[in-house]
Coordinates of C-alpha atoms in Angstrom, one line a residue:
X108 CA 44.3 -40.8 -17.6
X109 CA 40.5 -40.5 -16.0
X110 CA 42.8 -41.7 -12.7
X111 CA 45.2 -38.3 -13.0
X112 CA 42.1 -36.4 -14.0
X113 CA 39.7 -37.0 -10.3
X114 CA 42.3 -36.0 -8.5
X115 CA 43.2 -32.8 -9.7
X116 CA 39.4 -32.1 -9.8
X117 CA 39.6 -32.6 -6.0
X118 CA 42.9 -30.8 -5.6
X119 CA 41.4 -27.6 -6.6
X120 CA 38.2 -28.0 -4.9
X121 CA 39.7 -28.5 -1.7
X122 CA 42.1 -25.2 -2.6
X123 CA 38.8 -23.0 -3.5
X124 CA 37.4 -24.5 0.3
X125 CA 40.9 -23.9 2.0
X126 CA 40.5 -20.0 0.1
X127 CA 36.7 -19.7 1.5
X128 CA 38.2 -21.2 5.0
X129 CA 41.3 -18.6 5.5
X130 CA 38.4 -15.7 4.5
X131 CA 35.8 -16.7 7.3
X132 CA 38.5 -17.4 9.7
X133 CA 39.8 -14.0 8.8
X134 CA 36.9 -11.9 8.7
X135 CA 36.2 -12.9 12.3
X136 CA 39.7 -12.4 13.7
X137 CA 39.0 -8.9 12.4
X138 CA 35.7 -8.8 13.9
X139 CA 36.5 -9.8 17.1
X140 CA 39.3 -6.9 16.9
X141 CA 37.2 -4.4 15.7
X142 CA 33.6 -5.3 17.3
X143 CA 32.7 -1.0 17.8
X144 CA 33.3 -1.3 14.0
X145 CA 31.3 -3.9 13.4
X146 CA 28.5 -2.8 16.1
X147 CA 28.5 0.9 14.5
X148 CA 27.9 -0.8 10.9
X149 CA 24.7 -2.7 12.0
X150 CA 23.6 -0.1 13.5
X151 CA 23.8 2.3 10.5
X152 CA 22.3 -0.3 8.5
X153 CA 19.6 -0.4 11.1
X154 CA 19.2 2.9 11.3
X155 CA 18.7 3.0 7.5
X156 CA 16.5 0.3 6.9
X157 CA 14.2 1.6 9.7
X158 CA 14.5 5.0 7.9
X159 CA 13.5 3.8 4.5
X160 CA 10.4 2.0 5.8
X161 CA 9.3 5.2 7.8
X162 CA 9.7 7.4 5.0
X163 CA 7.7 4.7 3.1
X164 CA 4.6 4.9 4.9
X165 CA 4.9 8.6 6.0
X166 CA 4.5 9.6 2.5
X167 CA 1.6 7.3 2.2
X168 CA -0.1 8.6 5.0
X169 CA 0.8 11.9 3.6
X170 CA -1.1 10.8 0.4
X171 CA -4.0 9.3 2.2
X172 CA -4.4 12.4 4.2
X173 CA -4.2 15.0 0.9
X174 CA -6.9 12.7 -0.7
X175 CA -9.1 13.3 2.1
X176 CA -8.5 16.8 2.4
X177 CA -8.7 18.2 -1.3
X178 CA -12.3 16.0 -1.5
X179 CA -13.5 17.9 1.2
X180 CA -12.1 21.2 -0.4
X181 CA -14.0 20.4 -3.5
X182 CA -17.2 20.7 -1.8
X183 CA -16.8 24.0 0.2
X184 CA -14.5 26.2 -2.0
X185 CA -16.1 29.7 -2.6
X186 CA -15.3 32.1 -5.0
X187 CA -14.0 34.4 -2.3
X188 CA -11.5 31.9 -0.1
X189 CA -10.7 29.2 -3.4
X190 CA -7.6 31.2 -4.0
X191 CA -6.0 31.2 -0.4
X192 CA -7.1 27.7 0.6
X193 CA -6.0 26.3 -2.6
X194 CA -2.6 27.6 -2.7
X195 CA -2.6 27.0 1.4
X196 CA -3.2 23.2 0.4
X197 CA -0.5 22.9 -2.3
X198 CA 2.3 24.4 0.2
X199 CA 1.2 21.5 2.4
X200 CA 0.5 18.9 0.3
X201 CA 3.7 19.6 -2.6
X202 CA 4.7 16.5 -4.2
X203 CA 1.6 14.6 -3.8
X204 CA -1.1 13.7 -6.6
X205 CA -3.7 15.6 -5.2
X206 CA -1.2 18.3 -4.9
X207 CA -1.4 18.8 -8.9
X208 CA -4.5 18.2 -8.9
X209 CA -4.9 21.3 -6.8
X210 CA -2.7 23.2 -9.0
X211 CA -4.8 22.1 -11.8
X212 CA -7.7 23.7 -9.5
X213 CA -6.1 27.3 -8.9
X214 CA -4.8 27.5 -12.4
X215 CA -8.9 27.7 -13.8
X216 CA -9.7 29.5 -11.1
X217 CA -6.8 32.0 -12.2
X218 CA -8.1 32.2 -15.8
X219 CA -11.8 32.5 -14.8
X220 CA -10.7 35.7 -12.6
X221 CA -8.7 36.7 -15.6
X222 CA -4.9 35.7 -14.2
X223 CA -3.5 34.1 -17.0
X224 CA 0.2 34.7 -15.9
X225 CA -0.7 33.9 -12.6
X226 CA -2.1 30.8 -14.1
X227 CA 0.9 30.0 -15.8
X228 CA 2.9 30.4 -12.8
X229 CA 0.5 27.8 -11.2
X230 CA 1.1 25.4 -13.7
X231 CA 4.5 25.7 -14.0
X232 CA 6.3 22.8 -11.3
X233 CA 3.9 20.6 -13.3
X234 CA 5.1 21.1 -16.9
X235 CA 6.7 18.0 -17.1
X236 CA 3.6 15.7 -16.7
X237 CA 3.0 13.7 -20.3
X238 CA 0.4 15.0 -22.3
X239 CA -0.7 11.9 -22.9
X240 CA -1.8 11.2 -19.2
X241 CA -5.4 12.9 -18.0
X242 CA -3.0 15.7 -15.7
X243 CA -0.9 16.1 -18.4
X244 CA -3.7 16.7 -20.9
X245 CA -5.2 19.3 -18.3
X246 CA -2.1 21.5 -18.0
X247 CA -1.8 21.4 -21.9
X248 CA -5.0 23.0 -22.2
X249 CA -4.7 25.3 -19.1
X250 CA -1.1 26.6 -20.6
X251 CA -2.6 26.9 -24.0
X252 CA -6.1 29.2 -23.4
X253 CA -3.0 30.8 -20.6
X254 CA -0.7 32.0 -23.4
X255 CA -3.4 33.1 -25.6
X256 CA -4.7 35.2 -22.8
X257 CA -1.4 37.0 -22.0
X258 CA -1.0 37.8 -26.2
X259 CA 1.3 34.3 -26.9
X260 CA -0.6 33.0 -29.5
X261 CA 2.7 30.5 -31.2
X262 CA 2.9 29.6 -27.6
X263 CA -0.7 28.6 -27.4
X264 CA -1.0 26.7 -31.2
X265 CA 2.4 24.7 -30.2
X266 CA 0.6 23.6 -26.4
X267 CA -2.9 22.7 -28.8
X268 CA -0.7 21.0 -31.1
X269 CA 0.6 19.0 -29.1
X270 CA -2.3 18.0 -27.4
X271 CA -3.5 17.1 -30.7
X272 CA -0.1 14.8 -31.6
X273 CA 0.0 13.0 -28.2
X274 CA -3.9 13.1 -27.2
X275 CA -4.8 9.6 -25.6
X276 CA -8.7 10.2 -26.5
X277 CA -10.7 11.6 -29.5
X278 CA -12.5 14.2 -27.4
X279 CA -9.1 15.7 -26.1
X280 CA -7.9 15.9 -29.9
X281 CA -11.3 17.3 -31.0
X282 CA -10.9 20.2 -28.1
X283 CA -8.0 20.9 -29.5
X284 CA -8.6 21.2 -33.1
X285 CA -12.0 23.4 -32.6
X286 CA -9.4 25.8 -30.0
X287 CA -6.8 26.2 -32.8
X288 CA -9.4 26.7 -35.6
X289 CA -11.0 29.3 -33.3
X290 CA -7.6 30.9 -32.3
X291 CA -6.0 30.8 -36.2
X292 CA -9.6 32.6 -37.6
X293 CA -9.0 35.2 -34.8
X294 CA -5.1 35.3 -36.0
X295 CA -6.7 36.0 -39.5
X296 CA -5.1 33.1 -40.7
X297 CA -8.0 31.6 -42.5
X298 CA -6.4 29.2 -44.8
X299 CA -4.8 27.9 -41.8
X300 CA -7.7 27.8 -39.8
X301 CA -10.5 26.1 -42.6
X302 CA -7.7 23.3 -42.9
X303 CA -8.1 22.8 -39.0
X304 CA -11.8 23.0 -39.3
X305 CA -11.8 21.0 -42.0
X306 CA -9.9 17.9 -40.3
X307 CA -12.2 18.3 -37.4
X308 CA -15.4 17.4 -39.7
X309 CA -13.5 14.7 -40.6
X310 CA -12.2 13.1 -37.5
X311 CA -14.3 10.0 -36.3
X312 CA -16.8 11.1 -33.7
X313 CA -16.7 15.1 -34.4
X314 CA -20.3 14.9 -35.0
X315 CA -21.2 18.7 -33.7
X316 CA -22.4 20.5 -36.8
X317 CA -21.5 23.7 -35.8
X318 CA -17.6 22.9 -36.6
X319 CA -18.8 22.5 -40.2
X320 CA -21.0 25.8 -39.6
X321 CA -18.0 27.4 -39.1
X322 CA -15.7 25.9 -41.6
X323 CA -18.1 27.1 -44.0
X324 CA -18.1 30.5 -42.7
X325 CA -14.0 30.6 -42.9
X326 CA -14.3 29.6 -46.3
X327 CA -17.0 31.9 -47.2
X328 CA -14.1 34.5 -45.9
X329 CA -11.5 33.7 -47.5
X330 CA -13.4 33.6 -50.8
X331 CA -14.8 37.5 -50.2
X332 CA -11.7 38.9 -48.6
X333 CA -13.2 40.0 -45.1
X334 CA -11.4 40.2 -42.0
X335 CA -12.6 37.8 -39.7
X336 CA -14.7 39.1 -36.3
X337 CA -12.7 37.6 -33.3
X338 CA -15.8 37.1 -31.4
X339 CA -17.7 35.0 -34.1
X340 CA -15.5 32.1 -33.9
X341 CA -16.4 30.9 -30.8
X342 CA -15.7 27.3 -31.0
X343 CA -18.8 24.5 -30.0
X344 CA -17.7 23.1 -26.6
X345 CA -17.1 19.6 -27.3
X346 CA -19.3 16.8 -25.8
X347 CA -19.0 15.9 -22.6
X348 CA -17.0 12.1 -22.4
X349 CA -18.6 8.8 -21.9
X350 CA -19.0 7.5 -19.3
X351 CA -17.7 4.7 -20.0
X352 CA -14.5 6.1 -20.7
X353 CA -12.7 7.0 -16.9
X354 CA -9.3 8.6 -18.3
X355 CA -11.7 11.7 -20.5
X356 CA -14.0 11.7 -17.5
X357 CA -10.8 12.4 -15.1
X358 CA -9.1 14.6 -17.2
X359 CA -13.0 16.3 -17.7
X360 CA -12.7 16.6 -13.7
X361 CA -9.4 17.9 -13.6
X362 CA -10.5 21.4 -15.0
X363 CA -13.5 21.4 -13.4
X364 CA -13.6 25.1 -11.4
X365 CA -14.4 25.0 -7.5
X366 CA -17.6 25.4 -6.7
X367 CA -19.2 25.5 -10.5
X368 CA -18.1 23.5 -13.7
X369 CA -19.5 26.0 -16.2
X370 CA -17.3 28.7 -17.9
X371 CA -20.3 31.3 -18.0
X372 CA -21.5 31.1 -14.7
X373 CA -21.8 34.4 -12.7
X374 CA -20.7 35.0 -9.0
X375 CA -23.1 35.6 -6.5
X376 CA -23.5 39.2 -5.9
X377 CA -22.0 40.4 -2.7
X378 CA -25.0 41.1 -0.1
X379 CA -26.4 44.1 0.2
X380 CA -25.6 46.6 3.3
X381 CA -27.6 45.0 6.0
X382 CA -28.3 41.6 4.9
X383 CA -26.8 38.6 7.1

């Protein structure tokens, strides 16, 4: 039986290599007959390979050169030109990194010249970045303080909530909290607002005493029955990230405004009639 079993074993091994034989021997006949055919193929493939490869290191030279240029931006932005160059810079530059990172730019800029809907509008091809990333963080906080602006305060809570659900830092969720306690006392809702407050004194790290300053006042509130003021619940600007901790220092950056970092800084008055 082992006898009858070798060669049938080799029976169909030589059948498979007559099959593989017949193919090859076929294929080329064909070729031979249709050589434009095959000559047109290769070329097409080629053609695409070449393609892929240039695309490839066009769009990191594209990159490489948007990198370059929105560093140098950074430096010479004025209050007068920011607008123009930066939205210049994005048409250029769409689809890059630094590209959002411009938007990121324009959109404070916006909101510091009192555009909120043109903010938004900034902000917008960008919506989809995860809050949960340092860009995605920064458009979360842009679109929220956006929507309050433009009287959308549900719209503003749910963008601070989720910063809040998804943060990737304690400082992000601690913005967030001391925003929506601030936004809520100026809703009236003070129950709503002391139980922010409240799990912002609580929250590892949220050492500024002024969130307990103003828990107490909210409290104090609610126990006398008077309407909150708006502007007294200013909320304590959080502290500044660590060093020692890149992704809050990058989403820190991120908002930074051209040419000053600091939300109550004044233009520079126009010159006088005369001057240089």
């Amino acid at each position: 039986m082992p006898g009858a079993v070798a060669p049938k074993k080799r029976r169909e091994e030589g059948s498979r290599e007559d099959v593989i034989l017949v193919f090859l021997e076929t294929a080329a006949a064909w070729a031979r007959v249709h050589t434009r055919v095959v000559i047109s193929v290769l070329v097409a493939i080629g053609i695409l390979v070449g393609g892929v490869f240039y695309y490839r290191s066009y769009r990191q030279s594209l990159r490489a050169a948007a990198a370059i240029e929105l560093n140098q931006l950074r430096g010479t932005l004025t209050p007068a030109d920011a607008i123009p160059r930066l939205t210049g810079f994005i048409a250029r530059f769409e689809g890059t990194p630094s590209a959002v990172e411009g938007r990121l730019l324009l959109a404070r800029l916006q909101l510091r010249t009192r555009e909120p809907r043109a903010a938004i509008q900034t902000l917008d091809p960008i919506l989809s970045e995860p809050t949960d990333r340092p860009t995605g963080y920064a458009v979360a906080i842009l679109l929220a303080e956006s929507y309050k602006e433009v009287g959308e305060p549900d719209r503003s809570l749910a963008k601070l909530d989720e910063i809040i659900r998804d943060a990737y830092v304690p400082y992000q969720r601690h913005r967030a909290l001391a925003e929506r306690g601030r936004l809520l006392a100026e809703l009236g809702r003070l129950e709503e607002a002391a139980a922010t407050y409240k799990r912002l004194t609580e929250e590892e790290g949220a050492t500024d005493d002024l969130y307990r300053v103003r828990l107490g006042e909210i409290e104090a509130l609610i126990a006398s029955g008077t309407d909150p003021t708006p502007s007294a619940f200013a909320a304590p600007k959080p502290p500044a990230p660590s060093p020692e901790d890149p992704e809050a220092a990058a989403a820190d950056d991120a908002e930074a405004t051209p040419a000053s970092d600091a939300d109550d800084a004044e233009e520079p008055a126009p010159p006088e009639p005369g001057e240089g």
